[in-house]
Coordinates of C-alpha atoms in Angstrom, one line a residue:
M59 CA -29.1 -4.4 17.8
D60 CA -28.6 -8.0 19.0
K61 CA -27.0 -8.9 15.7
V62 CA -24.4 -6.1 16.1
R63 CA -23.8 -6.9 19.8
K64 CA -23.1 -10.6 19.0
F65 CA -20.8 -9.6 16.1
M66 CA -18.8 -7.2 18.4
E67 CA -18.5 -9.8 21.1
K68 CA -17.4 -12.4 18.6
H69 CA -14.5 -10.2 17.5
H70 CA -13.8 -8.7 20.9
M71 CA -14.2 -5.2 19.6
I72 CA -14.8 -3.3 22.9
G73 CA -14.2 -3.7 26.6
Q74 CA -15.4 -2.0 29.7
G75 CA -14.6 1.7 29.9
D76 CA -13.2 2.0 26.3
F77 CA -12.8 5.4 24.7
I78 CA -14.1 5.3 21.1
A79 CA -13.6 7.9 18.5
V80 CA -16.6 7.4 16.2
G81 CA -16.4 8.6 12.6
V82 CA -19.6 10.4 11.8
S83 CA -20.1 12.0 8.4
G84 CA -23.9 12.5 8.7
G85 CA -24.7 9.8 6.2
A86 CA -27.0 6.8 7.1
D87 CA -24.2 4.4 7.9
S88 CA -22.3 6.6 10.4
V89 CA -25.5 7.8 12.0
C90 CA -26.6 4.2 12.6
L91 CA -23.1 3.4 14.1
L92 CA -23.3 6.3 16.5
L93 CA -26.8 5.4 17.6
L94 CA -25.9 1.7 18.2
L95 CA -22.9 2.7 20.2
C96 CA -25.0 5.1 22.3
E97 CA -27.2 2.1 23.1
L98 CA -24.2 0.1 24.3
K99 CA -22.7 3.1 26.1
Q100 CA -24.2 2.4 29.6
E101 CA -23.8 -1.4 29.3
Y102 CA -20.0 -1.1 28.6
D103 CA -19.4 2.2 30.3
L104 CA -18.1 3.6 27.0
E105 CA -16.7 7.1 26.5
L106 CA -17.7 8.2 23.1
C107 CA -16.5 11.1 21.0
A108 CA -17.9 11.8 17.5
V109 CA -15.4 12.9 14.9
H110 CA -16.6 14.8 11.9
I111 CA -14.3 15.9 9.0
N112 CA -15.5 18.7 6.8
H113 CA -13.6 17.9 3.5
G114 CA -14.3 21.3 2.1
I115 CA -15.3 19.8 -1.3
R116 CA -19.1 19.9 -1.5
R117 CA -21.3 23.0 -1.0
E118 CA -23.4 21.0 1.4
A119 CA -20.4 20.2 3.6
F120 CA -21.4 22.8 6.3
K121 CA -25.0 21.5 6.3
D122 CA -23.5 18.0 7.1
Q123 CA -21.4 19.5 9.8
E124 CA -24.4 21.3 11.4
F125 CA -26.5 18.1 11.2
V126 CA -23.8 16.1 13.0
E127 CA -23.2 18.7 15.7
N128 CA -27.0 18.9 16.4
L129 CA -27.3 15.1 16.5
C130 CA -24.4 15.0 19.0
R131 CA -26.1 17.7 21.2
R132 CA -29.4 15.7 21.3
R133 CA -27.6 12.5 22.1
K134 CA -25.3 14.2 24.6
V135 CA -22.2 12.9 22.8
P136 CA -19.0 15.1 22.7
W137 CA -17.8 15.8 19.2
I138 CA -14.8 17.3 17.4
T139 CA -15.0 18.8 13.9
F140 CA -12.0 19.1 11.6
S141 CA -11.9 21.3 8.5
E142 CA -9.5 19.9 6.0
D143 CA -8.5 20.8 2.4
V144 CA -8.8 17.4 0.9
K145 CA -8.7 18.6 -2.7
G146 CA -5.5 20.6 -2.1
T147 CA -3.9 17.7 -0.4
A148 CA -4.8 15.4 -3.3
E149 CA -3.3 17.8 -5.8
K150 CA -0.2 18.4 -3.7
Q151 CA 0.5 14.7 -3.2
S152 CA -0.7 13.4 -6.6
M153 CA -3.5 11.3 -5.0
S154 CA -7.1 10.7 -5.8
L155 CA -9.7 12.5 -3.7
E156 CA -10.7 9.2 -2.2
E157 CA -7.1 8.4 -1.2
A158 CA -6.5 11.9 0.2
G159 CA -9.8 11.8 2.1
R160 CA -9.1 8.5 3.7
M161 CA -5.6 9.5 4.7
I162 CA -6.9 12.7 6.3
R163 CA -9.8 11.0 8.1
Y164 CA -7.5 8.5 9.8
R165 CA -5.0 11.2 10.6
C166 CA -7.8 13.2 12.4
F167 CA -9.0 10.1 14.2
R168 CA -5.5 9.5 15.5
K169 CA -5.1 13.0 16.7
V170 CA -8.2 12.5 18.9
L171 CA -6.8 9.2 20.2
D172 CA -3.5 10.9 21.0
Q173 CA -5.2 13.7 22.8
H174 CA -7.1 11.2 24.9
G175 CA -4.1 8.9 25.5
G176 CA -5.4 6.0 23.5
G177 CA -8.6 4.2 22.6
K178 CA -10.3 2.8 19.5
I179 CA -11.6 4.2 16.2
A180 CA -15.1 3.0 15.0
V181 CA -15.9 3.3 11.3
A182 CA -19.2 2.5 9.6
H183 CA -18.3 0.1 6.8
H184 CA -21.0 -2.5 6.2
Q185 CA -21.5 -5.6 4.1
N186 CA -22.3 -3.7 0.9
D187 CA -19.0 -1.8 1.4
Q188 CA -17.2 -5.1 1.8
A189 CA -18.7 -6.4 -1.4
E190 CA -17.8 -3.2 -3.2
T191 CA -14.2 -3.4 -1.9
M192 CA -13.8 -7.0 -3.2
I193 CA -15.3 -6.2 -6.6
Y194 CA -13.2 -3.1 -6.9
R195 CA -10.0 -4.9 -6.0
M196 CA -10.7 -7.8 -8.3
S197 CA -11.4 -5.4 -11.2
R198 CA -8.1 -3.5 -10.6
G199 CA -6.1 -6.7 -10.0
T200 CA -5.2 -8.2 -6.6
G201 CA -4.1 -11.4 -4.9
I202 CA -5.6 -13.5 -2.2
Q203 CA -4.6 -11.0 0.5
G204 CA -6.5 -8.2 -1.2
L205 CA -9.6 -10.4 -1.6
K206 CA -9.9 -10.9 2.2
G207 CA -11.5 -7.4 2.2
M208 CA -11.7 -5.2 5.3
E209 CA -11.2 -6.8 8.7
A210 CA -13.7 -6.5 11.5
V211 CA -10.8 -5.5 13.8
R212 CA -7.5 -4.1 12.5
G213 CA -5.3 -2.7 15.3
D214 CA -7.3 0.0 17.0
V215 CA -9.8 0.3 14.2
I216 CA -13.2 -1.5 14.6
R217 CA -16.0 -2.0 12.1
P218 CA -19.2 -3.0 14.1
L219 CA -21.5 -2.8 11.1
L220 CA -19.7 -5.4 8.9
C221 CA -22.5 -7.8 9.9
L222 CA -25.2 -5.6 8.4
K223 CA -26.5 -5.0 4.9
K224 CA -27.4 -1.5 3.8
E225 CA -31.1 -2.4 3.9
E226 CA -30.8 -3.4 7.5
I227 CA -29.1 -0.1 8.4
L228 CA -31.9 1.9 6.7
A229 CA -34.6 -0.2 8.4
Y230 CA -33.0 0.5 11.8
L231 CA -32.9 4.2 11.3
K232 CA -36.5 4.3 10.1
E233 CA -37.6 2.3 13.1
K234 CA -35.8 4.8 15.4
G235 CA -37.4 7.8 13.4
Q236 CA -33.9 9.1 12.8
D237 CA -33.1 11.0 9.7
W238 CA -29.7 11.4 8.0
M239 CA -27.9 13.5 5.3
E240 CA -27.8 12.3 1.7
D241 CA -24.5 12.8 -0.2
A242 CA -25.4 13.8 -3.7
S243 CA -21.9 12.8 -4.9
N244 CA -22.7 9.2 -4.1
E245 CA -24.8 9.2 -7.3
D246 CA -21.9 10.4 -9.5
N247 CA -21.0 7.2 -11.4
T248 CA -17.7 8.8 -12.7
F249 CA -16.3 7.5 -9.4
A250 CA -15.4 3.8 -9.7
R251 CA -16.9 2.8 -6.3
N252 CA -20.1 4.6 -7.1
K253 CA -20.4 2.7 -10.3
I254 CA -20.0 -0.6 -8.5
R255 CA -22.4 0.5 -5.8
N256 CA -25.1 1.9 -8.1
Q257 CA -24.8 -0.4 -11.1
V258 CA -22.7 -3.6 -10.5
I259 CA -24.2 -4.7 -7.2
P260 CA -27.8 -4.1 -8.2
A261 CA -27.2 -6.2 -11.3
L262 CA -25.7 -9.0 -9.2
T263 CA -28.6 -9.0 -6.8
K264 CA -30.9 -9.6 -9.8
V265 CA -28.8 -12.8 -10.4
N266 CA -29.1 -13.8 -6.8
A267 CA -30.8 -11.7 -4.1
R268 CA -28.2 -12.8 -1.5
A269 CA -25.2 -11.9 -3.7
V270 CA -23.8 -9.4 -1.2
E271 CA -24.0 -12.0 1.6
H272 CA -22.3 -14.6 -0.5
I273 CA -19.5 -12.2 -1.5
V274 CA -18.9 -11.2 2.2
S275 CA -19.0 -14.9 3.2
L276 CA -16.3 -15.6 0.6
S277 CA -14.3 -12.7 2.0
E278 CA -14.4 -14.2 5.5
E279 CA -13.3 -17.6 4.2
I280 CA -10.4 -16.0 2.3
E281 CA -9.4 -14.2 5.5
E282 CA -9.1 -17.6 7.3
W283 CA -6.9 -19.0 4.5
S284 CA -5.0 -15.7 4.4
R285 CA -4.1 -16.1 8.1
Y286 CA -2.8 -19.6 7.4
L287 CA -0.7 -18.4 4.4
E288 CA 0.7 -15.6 6.6
E289 CA 1.9 -18.2 9.1
Q290 CA 3.5 -20.2 6.3
L291 CA 5.0 -17.1 4.9
S292 CA 6.5 -16.1 8.2
E293 CA 8.3 -19.4 8.5
A294 CA 9.6 -19.3 4.9
W295 CA 10.7 -15.7 5.4
K296 CA 12.9 -16.7 8.4
A297 CA 14.5 -19.5 6.4
C298 CA 14.9 -17.7 3.0
V299 CA 15.4 -14.0 3.5
K300 CA 17.9 -11.7 5.0
Q301 CA 18.4 -7.9 5.0
E302 CA 21.1 -6.4 2.7
G303 CA 21.3 -2.7 3.6
K304 CA 18.0 -1.3 2.5
G305 CA 17.4 -4.3 0.3
R306 CA 16.4 -7.9 0.7
L307 CA 18.3 -11.0 -0.4
I308 CA 16.4 -14.3 -0.9
D309 CA 18.4 -17.6 -0.8
T310 CA 17.6 -19.1 -4.2
G311 CA 17.9 -22.8 -3.2
R312 CA 15.5 -22.5 -0.3
F313 CA 13.3 -20.2 -2.3
L314 CA 12.8 -22.9 -5.0
E315 CA 12.0 -25.5 -2.3
E316 CA 8.8 -23.5 -1.3
P317 CA 5.5 -24.0 -3.1
E318 CA 4.9 -21.4 -5.9
P319 CA 2.2 -19.4 -3.9
I320 CA 4.7 -18.9 -1.0
R321 CA 7.4 -18.0 -3.5
R322 CA 5.2 -15.2 -4.9
L323 CA 4.3 -14.0 -1.4
L324 CA 8.0 -14.0 -0.5
A325 CA 8.8 -11.9 -3.6
K326 CA 6.0 -9.5 -2.9
Q327 CA 7.0 -8.9 0.7
A328 CA 10.7 -8.5 -0.2
I329 CA 9.8 -5.9 -2.9
E330 CA 7.4 -4.1 -0.6
Q331 CA 9.9 -3.9 2.3
A332 CA 12.6 -2.6 0.0
A333 CA 10.2 0.0 -1.4
G334 CA 8.7 0.9 1.9
R335 CA 5.2 0.8 0.4
K336 CA 2.7 -1.5 -1.2
K337 CA 0.9 0.6 -3.8
D338 CA 1.7 0.0 -7.5
I339 CA 3.6 -3.3 -6.9
E340 CA 1.8 -5.4 -9.3
K341 CA 1.5 -9.1 -10.2
V342 CA 3.8 -8.7 -13.2
H343 CA 6.6 -7.2 -11.0
I344 CA 6.3 -10.1 -8.5
Q345 CA 6.2 -12.8 -11.2
S346 CA 9.2 -11.2 -13.1
F347 CA 11.2 -11.2 -9.8
C348 CA 10.3 -14.9 -9.2
D349 CA 11.4 -15.8 -12.7
L350 CA 14.9 -14.5 -12.0
A351 CA 15.4 -17.6 -9.9
F352 CA 15.5 -19.6 -13.2
R353 CA 17.8 -17.3 -15.1
E354 CA 21.6 -17.0 -15.1
T355 CA 23.5 -15.0 -12.6
G356 CA 23.8 -11.3 -13.4
K357 CA 20.3 -10.9 -15.0
S358 CA 18.2 -8.1 -13.6
I359 CA 14.8 -6.4 -13.9
D360 CA 13.6 -2.9 -13.1
L361 CA 11.0 -2.6 -10.3
P362 CA 8.8 0.3 -9.1
Y363 CA 10.1 3.1 -6.9
G364 CA 13.7 3.0 -8.3
L365 CA 14.3 -0.6 -7.3
I366 CA 16.2 -3.3 -9.2
G367 CA 15.9 -7.1 -8.9
R368 CA 19.0 -9.1 -9.6
K369 CA 20.1 -12.7 -9.7
T370 CA 23.4 -12.8 -7.8
Y371 CA 25.7 -15.5 -6.6
G372 CA 24.1 -15.1 -3.2
G373 CA 20.5 -15.3 -4.4
L374 CA 17.7 -13.0 -5.5
L375 CA 18.4 -9.4 -4.5
V376 CA 16.0 -6.5 -4.5
E377 CA 17.6 -3.1 -3.8
E378 CA 17.7 0.5 -4.8
K379 CA 19.3 1.2 -8.1
Q380 CA 22.9 2.2 -7.5
T381 CA 23.8 5.9 -7.1
R382 CA 26.4 7.5 -9.3
A383 CA 29.1 6.8 -6.8
E384 CA 28.1 3.1 -6.7
K385 CA 27.7 2.5 -10.4
A386 CA 29.5 -0.3 -12.0
A387 CA 32.9 0.7 -13.3
E388 CA 33.5 0.8 -17.0
G389 CA 34.5 -2.6 -18.4
Q390 CA 33.4 -6.1 -17.7
L391 CA 34.3 -8.5 -14.9
V392 CA 34.1 -12.1 -16.1
L393 CA 33.7 -14.7 -13.4
T394 CA 34.5 -18.4 -14.0
E395 CA 34.0 -21.0 -11.2
T396 CA 36.3 -24.1 -11.1
D397 CA 37.0 -26.8 -8.6
R398 CA 40.7 -26.9 -9.2
Y399 CA 43.5 -24.4 -9.3
E400 CA 44.3 -23.3 -12.8
K401 CA 48.0 -22.5 -13.4
M402 CA 48.2 -19.3 -15.2
E403 CA 50.5 -16.4 -15.9
E404 CA 50.2 -13.8 -13.2
K405 CA 48.5 -10.7 -14.8
D406 CA 47.3 -7.4 -13.5
F407 CA 43.8 -8.1 -14.9
T408 CA 43.3 -11.8 -14.1
K409 CA 43.1 -13.2 -10.5
I410 CA 42.0 -16.4 -8.9
I411 CA 40.4 -16.2 -5.4
D412 CA 38.8 -18.6 -2.8
Y413 CA 35.2 -18.7 -3.9
D414 CA 33.9 -19.8 -0.5
K415 CA 35.1 -16.6 1.1
I416 CA 32.5 -14.5 -0.8
D417 CA 30.0 -13.3 1.8
K418 CA 27.5 -11.3 -0.2
D419 CA 27.9 -10.8 -3.9
I420 CA 30.7 -9.6 -6.3
Q421 CA 30.1 -6.1 -7.7
L422 CA 32.2 -4.2 -10.2
R423 CA 32.1 -0.5 -9.1
Y424 CA 34.1 2.5 -8.0
R425 CA 34.9 3.3 -4.4
K426 CA 32.4 4.5 -1.9
P427 CA 32.4 5.5 1.9
G428 CA 33.0 2.5 4.2
D429 CA 35.1 0.4 1.8
F430 CA 38.0 -1.4 3.5
F431 CA 40.9 -3.6 2.3
V432 CA 42.8 -6.5 3.9
F433 CA 46.4 -5.9 3.2
S434 CA 48.3 -8.4 5.3
K435 CA 48.2 -12.2 5.7
D436 CA 47.3 -11.9 9.4
G437 CA 44.1 -10.2 8.5
K438 CA 44.9 -6.6 9.2
S439 CA 42.8 -4.2 7.2
K440 CA 42.5 -0.5 6.7
S441 CA 40.0 1.8 5.0
L442 CA 40.4 1.9 1.2
S443 CA 41.0 5.7 1.4
R444 CA 43.9 5.1 3.8
F445 CA 45.3 2.3 1.7
F446 CA 45.3 4.6 -1.4
I447 CA 47.1 7.3 0.6
D448 CA 49.7 4.8 1.9
Q449 CA 50.3 3.5 -1.6
K450 CA 50.7 7.1 -2.8
I451 CA 48.0 6.7 -5.5
P452 CA 47.2 10.2 -6.7
R453 CA 44.0 11.7 -5.5
E454 CA 42.6 12.3 -9.0
E455 CA 43.1 8.6 -9.9
R456 CA 41.3 7.1 -6.8
D457 CA 37.8 7.6 -8.1
R458 CA 38.6 6.1 -11.5
I459 CA 40.1 2.8 -10.2
P460 CA 37.7 -0.1 -10.8
L461 CA 37.1 -2.4 -7.9
A462 CA 35.7 -5.9 -7.4
A463 CA 33.8 -5.6 -4.1
D464 CA 32.0 -8.0 -1.7
G465 CA 29.8 -5.5 0.1
S466 CA 32.1 -3.0 1.7
R467 CA 35.1 -5.5 1.6
I468 CA 37.3 -4.9 -1.4
I469 CA 38.3 -8.1 -3.2
W470 CA 40.5 -6.7 -5.8
I471 CA 41.8 -3.2 -6.6
I472 CA 42.0 -3.9 -10.3
G473 CA 45.3 -3.2 -11.9
H474 CA 46.9 -2.9 -8.4
R475 CA 46.4 -5.6 -5.7
L476 CA 44.3 -8.5 -4.6
S477 CA 43.1 -8.6 -1.0
E478 CA 44.9 -11.1 1.2
F479 CA 41.6 -12.2 2.6
Y480 CA 40.5 -13.8 -0.6
N481 CA 43.9 -15.5 -1.5
V482 CA 43.7 -19.2 -2.2
S483 CA 45.3 -21.7 0.2
E484 CA 45.6 -25.4 0.7
K485 CA 42.2 -25.3 2.4
T486 CA 40.5 -23.8 -0.7
E487 CA 37.8 -26.1 -2.2
R488 CA 36.3 -23.9 -4.8
Y489 CA 38.1 -21.4 -7.0
L490 CA 36.8 -18.3 -8.8
R491 CA 38.7 -16.8 -11.7
L492 CA 38.2 -13.0 -12.1
E493 CA 39.1 -11.5 -15.4
Y494 CA 38.7 -7.8 -16.0
N495 CA 38.2 -6.7 -19.6

């Protein structure tokens, strides 16, 4: 008890009068957690509520539910039971049973917090779980952030038992004369985590009896380094990255000034933010995106979730693949940079522009909503649709006219007219030749 109290105080897990939703499955770990919090209840004036989720998978599920409810009655702890179709959710959302179960559990916890108006969620992960998590992530492939394991406190989720080994939990329950429910599925080694728990960790403890403690100690050290890296990443992100619509654009020059580990973290975060999720973004995707920095402009790679990574004049861009309306027009736009004005015969399919006026990146595409065109030397502009109407360009031709575009600003209506905004002048220092084939 003292060990857990000191651990909770170290991580500032609870305060006076806290409401805590305690996940109680009926297994040894969660029963231990509930009993320990009951011991702290009076000292901290805690308001406890046990939350049990009947996953509807095992035949014994209702026995587990009955056990938890009886335990709560004896301990005078309010409880809420949820009955959920985990298997159906997993099939419907193409998830594993473990993933679906975890998602549903936390959804239920948060319902309880919402009904109460806030509070904390206590879950019963312990040191063996931490070791299992690290081994599992290493075997599947992960980076330094994945190796830091589960945090003692993450937002409103607390893990008071992360200071205890499984043997200590069982010893505590035996000392209290408290029984628990055994989950027969924990012996099924077709599940990866069970195989690690039942085969890998016992084998490691034969190599060193303190293997679990050492793995957890490494996890804590990695967490410290991870916090330092996150601070460095935050500074680099501010200097290197900006949002481009739903995508992210990384300044190549500043990107290459960063150490390689920070470059990989920048790439990872840019892809994750553009995707809106983290799962299935692997090391090979991150490294391929980083490698674009050393390739020529225009090169691209496919990324998960319908994303594309491209080397552009503006930097490294990760964005959604273009929709049909945004696809590159047929043909090829050849770009040639020069520091002097090349005399040339004026042609409908060759233009020279002021390169320094490019704001984002040059795309060859057809029109899309929001496009506009600068038509006068004093900077007046109008929507591209309005410009087409004023120029009496037939409606059926408008969607077939190729455009050189800088974001929503049209540089060149190919075969028709160049934007006045991009015209060269006596102030022009860099010139860009555009040739449409």
